[in-house]
Amino acid sequence: MAYYYGQQQQQPDPQQQYLWAIFQKVDKDRSGSISSVELQQALSNGTWTPFNPETVRVMMSIFDRDRSGAINFQEFGALWKYVTDWQTTFKSYDRDNSGSIDRNELKTALTNFGYRLSDQLYGLLVAEFDRSGRGCVSFDDFIQCCVVLQTMTSTFQQYDVNWSGWIQLSYEQFLTLVFNLKP
């Protein structure tokens, strides 16, 4: 505790100070919030390539809780934890430390997350989320893949009232489902 003009004040939390310093570096225009462009420029996927704009959009939609179109400091703290948790997860499944997740590593990760998918579908996921064309998924695309899969699963479960793994939809229900899938 510190005393300031006879009043007791708490010392700033070192973690908050650290996050504030990072937030200020990312907030290039000094607006007090982080735009999607600033966030994309600040994020690194470990391959010296820009973070996938769609992954940035997804993260902005998750963490921009006040719907201002930007991330304030409080929202940034939650976003920071989210990205660092994903980094830890990604590194634990990148068994060969290549900086990317191949098909088998993706299968291991998603199986451990509770998904039971066919080998064909794992191949489809890699093809869908492999922006580099190397047959593997980079960090930012791994986040997007997992978020999209989770969003689709949650949506499917809303229609699978019997938990049978099967749903029956009208064409209009299907279109509604598809157009509402954006995470």
PDB file of C-alpha atoms in Angstrom:
ATOM      1  CA  MET A   1       0.000   0.000   0.000  1.00  0.00           C
ATOM      2  CA  ALA A   2       1.152   3.489  -0.766  1.00  0.00           C
ATOM      3  CA  TYR A   3       0.028   6.701   0.841  1.00  0.00           C
ATOM      4  CA  TYR A   4      -0.848   9.704  -1.254  1.00  0.00           C
ATOM      5  CA  TYR A   5      -1.615  12.959   0.565  1.00  0.00           C
ATOM      6  CA  GLY A   6      -2.610  11.061   3.655  1.00  0.00           C
ATOM      7  CA  GLN A   7      -4.857   8.598   1.775  1.00  0.00           C
ATOM      8  CA  GLN A   8      -4.110   4.954   1.354  1.00  0.00           C
ATOM      9  CA  GLN A   9      -3.829   3.775  -2.265  1.00  0.00           C
ATOM     10  CA  GLN A  10      -3.205   0.358  -3.705  1.00  0.00           C
ATOM     11  CA  GLN A  11      -0.186  -0.177  -5.900  1.00  0.00           C
ATOM     12  CA  PRO A  12      -1.126  -0.929  -9.507  1.00  0.00           C
ATOM     13  CA  ASP A  13      -1.288  -4.649 -10.284  1.00  0.00           C
ATOM     14  CA  PRO A  14       1.904  -5.625 -12.203  1.00  0.00           C
ATOM     15  CA  GLN A  15      -0.153  -7.707 -14.648  1.00  0.00           C
ATOM     16  CA  GLN A  16      -2.417  -4.715 -15.346  1.00  0.00           C
ATOM     17  CA  GLN A  17       0.630  -2.480 -15.841  1.00  0.00           C
ATOM     18  CA  TYR A  18       2.073  -5.010 -18.278  1.00  0.00           C
ATOM     19  CA  LEU A  19      -1.202  -5.223 -20.226  1.00  0.00           C
ATOM     20  CA  TRP A  20      -1.549  -1.427 -20.226  1.00  0.00           C
ATOM     21  CA  ALA A  21       1.928  -1.091 -21.744  1.00  0.00           C
ATOM     22  CA  ILE A  22       1.037  -3.588 -24.483  1.00  0.00           C
ATOM     23  CA  PHE A  23      -2.340  -1.923 -25.054  1.00  0.00           C
ATOM     24  CA  GLN A  24      -0.649   1.455 -25.532  1.00  0.00           C
ATOM     25  CA  LYS A  25       1.807  -0.026 -28.061  1.00  0.00           C
ATOM     26  CA  VAL A  26      -1.029  -1.582 -30.054  1.00  0.00           C
ATOM     27  CA  ASP A  27      -3.175   1.588 -29.904  1.00  0.00           C
ATOM     28  CA  LYS A  28      -1.063   3.327 -32.565  1.00  0.00           C
ATOM     29  CA  ASP A  29      -3.454   6.233 -33.107  1.00  0.00           C
ATOM     30  CA  ARG A  30      -3.780   6.881 -29.335  1.00  0.00           C
ATOM     31  CA  SER A  31      -7.579   6.732 -29.546  1.00  0.00           C
ATOM     32  CA  GLY A  32      -7.922   4.770 -26.313  1.00  0.00           C
ATOM     33  CA  SER A  33      -9.177   1.729 -28.181  1.00  0.00           C
ATOM     34  CA  ILE A  34      -7.817  -0.807 -30.638  1.00  0.00           C
ATOM     35  CA  SER A  35      -9.249  -1.095 -34.143  1.00  0.00           C
ATOM     36  CA  SER A  36      -9.255  -4.321 -36.128  1.00  0.00           C
ATOM     37  CA  VAL A  37      -6.413  -2.938 -38.279  1.00  0.00           C
ATOM     38  CA  GLU A  38      -4.305  -2.169 -35.189  1.00  0.00           C
ATOM     39  CA  LEU A  39      -5.082  -5.597 -33.749  1.00  0.00           C
ATOM     40  CA  GLN A  40      -4.125  -7.371 -36.960  1.00  0.00           C
ATOM     41  CA  GLN A  41      -0.836  -5.454 -37.118  1.00  0.00           C
ATOM     42  CA  ALA A  42      -0.040  -6.319 -33.502  1.00  0.00           C
ATOM     43  CA  LEU A  43      -0.801 -10.028 -33.632  1.00  0.00           C
ATOM     44  CA  SER A  44       1.804 -12.524 -34.738  1.00  0.00           C
ATOM     45  CA  ASN A  45       1.181 -16.081 -35.781  1.00  0.00           C
ATOM     46  CA  GLY A  46       4.852 -17.024 -35.556  1.00  0.00           C
ATOM     47  CA  THR A  47       5.399 -17.247 -39.317  1.00  0.00           C
ATOM     48  CA  TRP A  48       6.066 -13.561 -40.033  1.00  0.00           C
ATOM     49  CA  THR A  49       2.857 -13.389 -42.048  1.00  0.00           C
ATOM     50  CA  PRO A  50      -0.059 -11.117 -41.172  1.00  0.00           C
ATOM     51  CA  PHE A  51      -2.739 -12.537 -38.916  1.00  0.00           C
ATOM     52  CA  ASN A  52      -5.719 -13.749 -40.904  1.00  0.00           C
ATOM     53  CA  PRO A  53      -8.198 -10.829 -41.216  1.00  0.00           C
ATOM     54  CA  GLU A  54     -11.125 -13.222 -40.738  1.00  0.00           C
ATOM     55  CA  THR A  55      -9.651 -14.480 -37.449  1.00  0.00           C
ATOM     56  CA  VAL A  56      -9.228 -10.857 -36.330  1.00  0.00           C
ATOM     57  CA  ARG A  57     -12.859 -10.177 -37.291  1.00  0.00           C
ATOM     58  CA  VAL A  58     -14.014 -13.184 -35.274  1.00  0.00           C
ATOM     59  CA  MET A  59     -12.016 -12.090 -32.231  1.00  0.00           C
ATOM     60  CA  MET A  60     -13.300  -8.525 -32.538  1.00  0.00           C
ATOM     61  CA  SER A  61     -16.875  -9.834 -32.626  1.00  0.00           C
ATOM     62  CA  ILE A  62     -16.245 -11.934 -29.515  1.00  0.00           C
ATOM     63  CA  PHE A  63     -14.489  -9.272 -27.430  1.00  0.00           C
ATOM     64  CA  ASP A  64     -16.025  -5.984 -28.573  1.00  0.00           C
ATOM     65  CA  ARG A  65     -18.721  -6.343 -25.926  1.00  0.00           C
ATOM     66  CA  ASP A  66     -19.948  -2.753 -26.123  1.00  0.00           C
ATOM     67  CA  ARG A  67     -20.216  -3.070 -29.948  1.00  0.00           C
ATOM     68  CA  SER A  68     -18.190   0.100 -30.474  1.00  0.00           C
ATOM     69  CA  GLY A  69     -16.220  -1.401 -33.372  1.00  0.00           C
ATOM     70  CA  ALA A  70     -13.005  -1.321 -31.327  1.00  0.00           C
ATOM     71  CA  ILE A  71     -11.494  -2.991 -28.278  1.00  0.00           C
ATOM     72  CA  ASN A  72     -11.140  -0.921 -25.100  1.00  0.00           C
ATOM     73  CA  PHE A  73      -8.630  -1.745 -22.365  1.00  0.00           C
ATOM     74  CA  GLN A  74     -11.026  -3.920 -20.358  1.00  0.00           C
ATOM     75  CA  GLU A  75     -11.968  -5.891 -23.466  1.00  0.00           C
ATOM     76  CA  PHE A  76      -8.279  -6.112 -24.383  1.00  0.00           C
ATOM     77  CA  GLY A  77      -7.501  -7.892 -21.108  1.00  0.00           C
ATOM     78  CA  ALA A  78      -9.979 -10.643 -21.967  1.00  0.00           C
ATOM     79  CA  LEU A  79      -8.698 -10.795 -25.562  1.00  0.00           C
ATOM     80  CA  TRP A  80      -5.089 -11.048 -24.348  1.00  0.00           C
ATOM     81  CA  LYS A  81      -5.959 -14.008 -22.106  1.00  0.00           C
ATOM     82  CA  TYR A  82      -7.873 -15.650 -24.963  1.00  0.00           C
ATOM     83  CA  VAL A  83      -4.929 -15.363 -27.378  1.00  0.00           C
ATOM     84  CA  THR A  84      -2.345 -16.540 -24.832  1.00  0.00           C
ATOM     85  CA  ASP A  85      -4.549 -19.517 -23.884  1.00  0.00           C
ATOM     86  CA  TRP A  86      -4.834 -20.409 -27.573  1.00  0.00           C
ATOM     87  CA  GLN A  87      -1.038 -20.075 -27.941  1.00  0.00           C
ATOM     88  CA  THR A  88      -0.503 -22.543 -25.126  1.00  0.00           C
ATOM     89  CA  THR A  89      -3.030 -24.940 -26.652  1.00  0.00           C
ATOM     90  CA  PHE A  90      -1.544 -24.568 -30.136  1.00  0.00           C
ATOM     91  CA  LYS A  91       2.008 -25.225 -28.898  1.00  0.00           C
ATOM     92  CA  SER A  92       0.892 -28.330 -27.011  1.00  0.00           C
ATOM     93  CA  TYR A  93      -0.458 -29.880 -30.247  1.00  0.00           C
ATOM     94  CA  ASP A  94       2.358 -28.660 -32.522  1.00  0.00           C
ATOM     95  CA  ARG A  95       4.355 -31.780 -31.614  1.00  0.00           C
ATOM     96  CA  ASP A  96       7.152 -31.161 -34.111  1.00  0.00           C
ATOM     97  CA  ASN A  97       7.477 -27.459 -33.189  1.00  0.00           C
ATOM     98  CA  SER A  98       7.020 -26.501 -36.841  1.00  0.00           C
ATOM     99  CA  GLY A  99       4.879 -23.476 -36.010  1.00  0.00           C
ATOM    100  CA  SER A 100       1.891 -25.069 -37.701  1.00  0.00           C
ATOM    101  CA  ILE A 101      -0.560 -27.897 -37.108  1.00  0.00           C
ATOM    102  CA  ASP A 102      -0.648 -30.716 -39.646  1.00  0.00           C
ATOM    103  CA  ARG A 103      -3.623 -32.991 -40.245  1.00  0.00           C
ATOM    104  CA  ASN A 104      -2.633 -35.537 -37.585  1.00  0.00           C
ATOM    105  CA  GLU A 105      -1.935 -32.820 -34.996  1.00  0.00           C
ATOM    106  CA  LEU A 106      -5.304 -31.214 -35.798  1.00  0.00           C
ATOM    107  CA  LYS A 107      -6.998 -34.586 -35.395  1.00  0.00           C
ATOM    108  CA  THR A 108      -5.339 -35.067 -32.001  1.00  0.00           C
ATOM    109  CA  ALA A 109      -6.350 -31.575 -30.859  1.00  0.00           C
ATOM    110  CA  LEU A 110      -9.964 -31.826 -31.983  1.00  0.00           C
ATOM    111  CA  THR A 111     -10.309 -35.362 -30.622  1.00  0.00           C
ATOM    112  CA  ASN A 112      -9.058 -34.094 -27.262  1.00  0.00           C
ATOM    113  CA  PHE A 113     -11.638 -31.274 -27.504  1.00  0.00           C
ATOM    114  CA  GLY A 114     -14.333 -33.963 -27.795  1.00  0.00           C
ATOM    115  CA  TYR A 115     -14.899 -34.095 -31.570  1.00  0.00           C
ATOM    116  CA  ARG A 116     -15.156 -37.453 -33.305  1.00  0.00           C
ATOM    117  CA  LEU A 117     -14.834 -36.742 -37.006  1.00  0.00           C
ATOM    118  CA  SER A 118     -13.935 -38.824 -40.054  1.00  0.00           C
ATOM    119  CA  ASP A 119     -10.447 -38.697 -41.544  1.00  0.00           C
ATOM    120  CA  GLN A 120     -12.042 -37.169 -44.640  1.00  0.00           C
ATOM    121  CA  LEU A 121     -13.428 -34.287 -42.571  1.00  0.00           C
ATOM    122  CA  TYR A 122     -10.039 -33.619 -40.945  1.00  0.00           C
ATOM    123  CA  GLY A 123      -8.598 -33.366 -44.450  1.00  0.00           C
ATOM    124  CA  LEU A 124     -11.392 -30.969 -45.403  1.00  0.00           C
ATOM    125  CA  LEU A 125     -10.697 -28.805 -42.324  1.00  0.00           C
ATOM    126  CA  VAL A 126      -6.997 -28.571 -43.171  1.00  0.00           C
ATOM    127  CA  ALA A 127      -7.818 -27.682 -46.769  1.00  0.00           C
ATOM    128  CA  GLU A 128     -10.316 -25.029 -45.608  1.00  0.00           C
ATOM    129  CA  PHE A 129      -8.059 -23.379 -43.017  1.00  0.00           C
ATOM    130  CA  ASP A 130      -4.659 -23.768 -44.722  1.00  0.00           C
ATOM    131  CA  ARG A 131      -4.015 -20.332 -46.250  1.00  0.00           C
ATOM    132  CA  SER A 132      -0.401 -21.182 -47.078  1.00  0.00           C
ATOM    133  CA  GLY A 133      -1.134 -24.227 -49.248  1.00  0.00           C
ATOM    134  CA  ARG A 134       1.386 -26.320 -47.298  1.00  0.00           C
ATOM    135  CA  GLY A 135      -1.052 -28.885 -45.910  1.00  0.00           C
ATOM    136  CA  CYS A 136      -0.992 -27.431 -42.408  1.00  0.00           C
ATOM    137  CA  VAL A 137      -2.751 -24.793 -40.334  1.00  0.00           C
ATOM    138  CA  SER A 138      -1.002 -21.765 -38.801  1.00  0.00           C
ATOM    139  CA  PHE A 139      -1.767 -20.396 -35.339  1.00  0.00           C
ATOM    140  CA  ASP A 140      -4.330 -17.780 -36.385  1.00  0.00           C
ATOM    141  CA  ASP A 141      -6.100 -20.192 -38.725  1.00  0.00           C
ATOM    142  CA  PHE A 142      -6.170 -22.812 -35.944  1.00  0.00           C
ATOM    143  CA  ILE A 143      -8.057 -20.343 -33.748  1.00  0.00           C
ATOM    144  CA  GLN A 144     -10.498 -19.637 -36.565  1.00  0.00           C
ATOM    145  CA  CYS A 145     -10.961 -23.342 -37.314  1.00  0.00           C
ATOM    146  CA  CYS A 146     -11.757 -24.132 -33.676  1.00  0.00           C
ATOM    147  CA  VAL A 147     -14.108 -21.162 -33.258  1.00  0.00           C
ATOM    148  CA  VAL A 148     -15.975 -21.955 -36.486  1.00  0.00           C
ATOM    149  CA  LEU A 149     -16.261 -25.634 -35.553  1.00  0.00           C
ATOM    150  CA  GLN A 150     -17.527 -24.743 -32.077  1.00  0.00           C
ATOM    151  CA  THR A 151     -20.041 -22.243 -33.502  1.00  0.00           C
ATOM    152  CA  MET A 152     -21.327 -24.773 -36.018  1.00  0.00           C
ATOM    153  CA  THR A 153     -21.567 -27.457 -33.331  1.00  0.00           C
ATOM    154  CA  SER A 154     -23.515 -25.176 -30.988  1.00  0.00           C
ATOM    155  CA  THR A 155     -25.898 -24.269 -33.794  1.00  0.00           C
ATOM    156  CA  PHE A 156     -26.375 -27.920 -34.743  1.00  0.00           C
ATOM    157  CA  GLN A 157     -27.081 -28.822 -31.114  1.00  0.00           C
ATOM    158  CA  GLN A 158     -29.902 -26.272 -30.993  1.00  0.00           C
ATOM    159  CA  TYR A 159     -31.705 -28.338 -33.652  1.00  0.00           C
ATOM    160  CA  ASP A 160     -30.614 -31.760 -32.328  1.00  0.00           C
ATOM    161  CA  VAL A 161     -33.142 -31.764 -29.479  1.00  0.00           C
ATOM    162  CA  ASN A 162     -32.825 -35.544 -28.957  1.00  0.00           C
ATOM    163  CA  TRP A 163     -28.999 -35.473 -28.990  1.00  0.00           C
ATOM    164  CA  SER A 164     -29.071 -38.140 -31.690  1.00  0.00           C
ATOM    165  CA  GLY A 165     -26.505 -36.573 -33.980  1.00  0.00           C
ATOM    166  CA  TRP A 166     -29.177 -36.073 -36.645  1.00  0.00           C
ATOM    167  CA  ILE A 167     -31.359 -33.083 -37.468  1.00  0.00           C
ATOM    168  CA  GLN A 168     -34.192 -32.488 -39.894  1.00  0.00           C
ATOM    169  CA  LEU A 169     -34.551 -28.999 -41.346  1.00  0.00           C
ATOM    170  CA  SER A 170     -36.731 -27.273 -43.844  1.00  0.00           C
ATOM    171  CA  TYR A 171     -34.948 -25.338 -46.554  1.00  0.00           C
ATOM    172  CA  GLU A 172     -35.803 -22.045 -44.834  1.00  0.00           C
ATOM    173  CA  GLN A 173     -34.517 -23.345 -41.483  1.00  0.00           C
ATOM    174  CA  PHE A 174     -31.298 -24.404 -43.219  1.00  0.00           C
ATOM    175  CA  LEU A 175     -30.824 -20.968 -44.785  1.00  0.00           C
ATOM    176  CA  THR A 176     -31.543 -19.284 -41.449  1.00  0.00           C
ATOM    177  CA  LEU A 177     -29.012 -21.558 -39.769  1.00  0.00           C
ATOM    178  CA  VAL A 178     -26.313 -20.831 -42.373  1.00  0.00           C
ATOM    179  CA  PHE A 179     -26.829 -17.058 -42.403  1.00  0.00           C
ATOM    180  CA  ASN A 180     -26.738 -16.897 -38.598  1.00  0.00           C
ATOM    181  CA  LEU A 181     -23.514 -18.915 -38.265  1.00  0.00           C
ATOM    182  CA  LYS A 182     -21.084 -15.972 -38.161  1.00  0.00           C
ATOM    183  CA  PRO A 183     -19.184 -16.166 -34.862  1.00  0.00           C
TER     184      PRO A 183
END
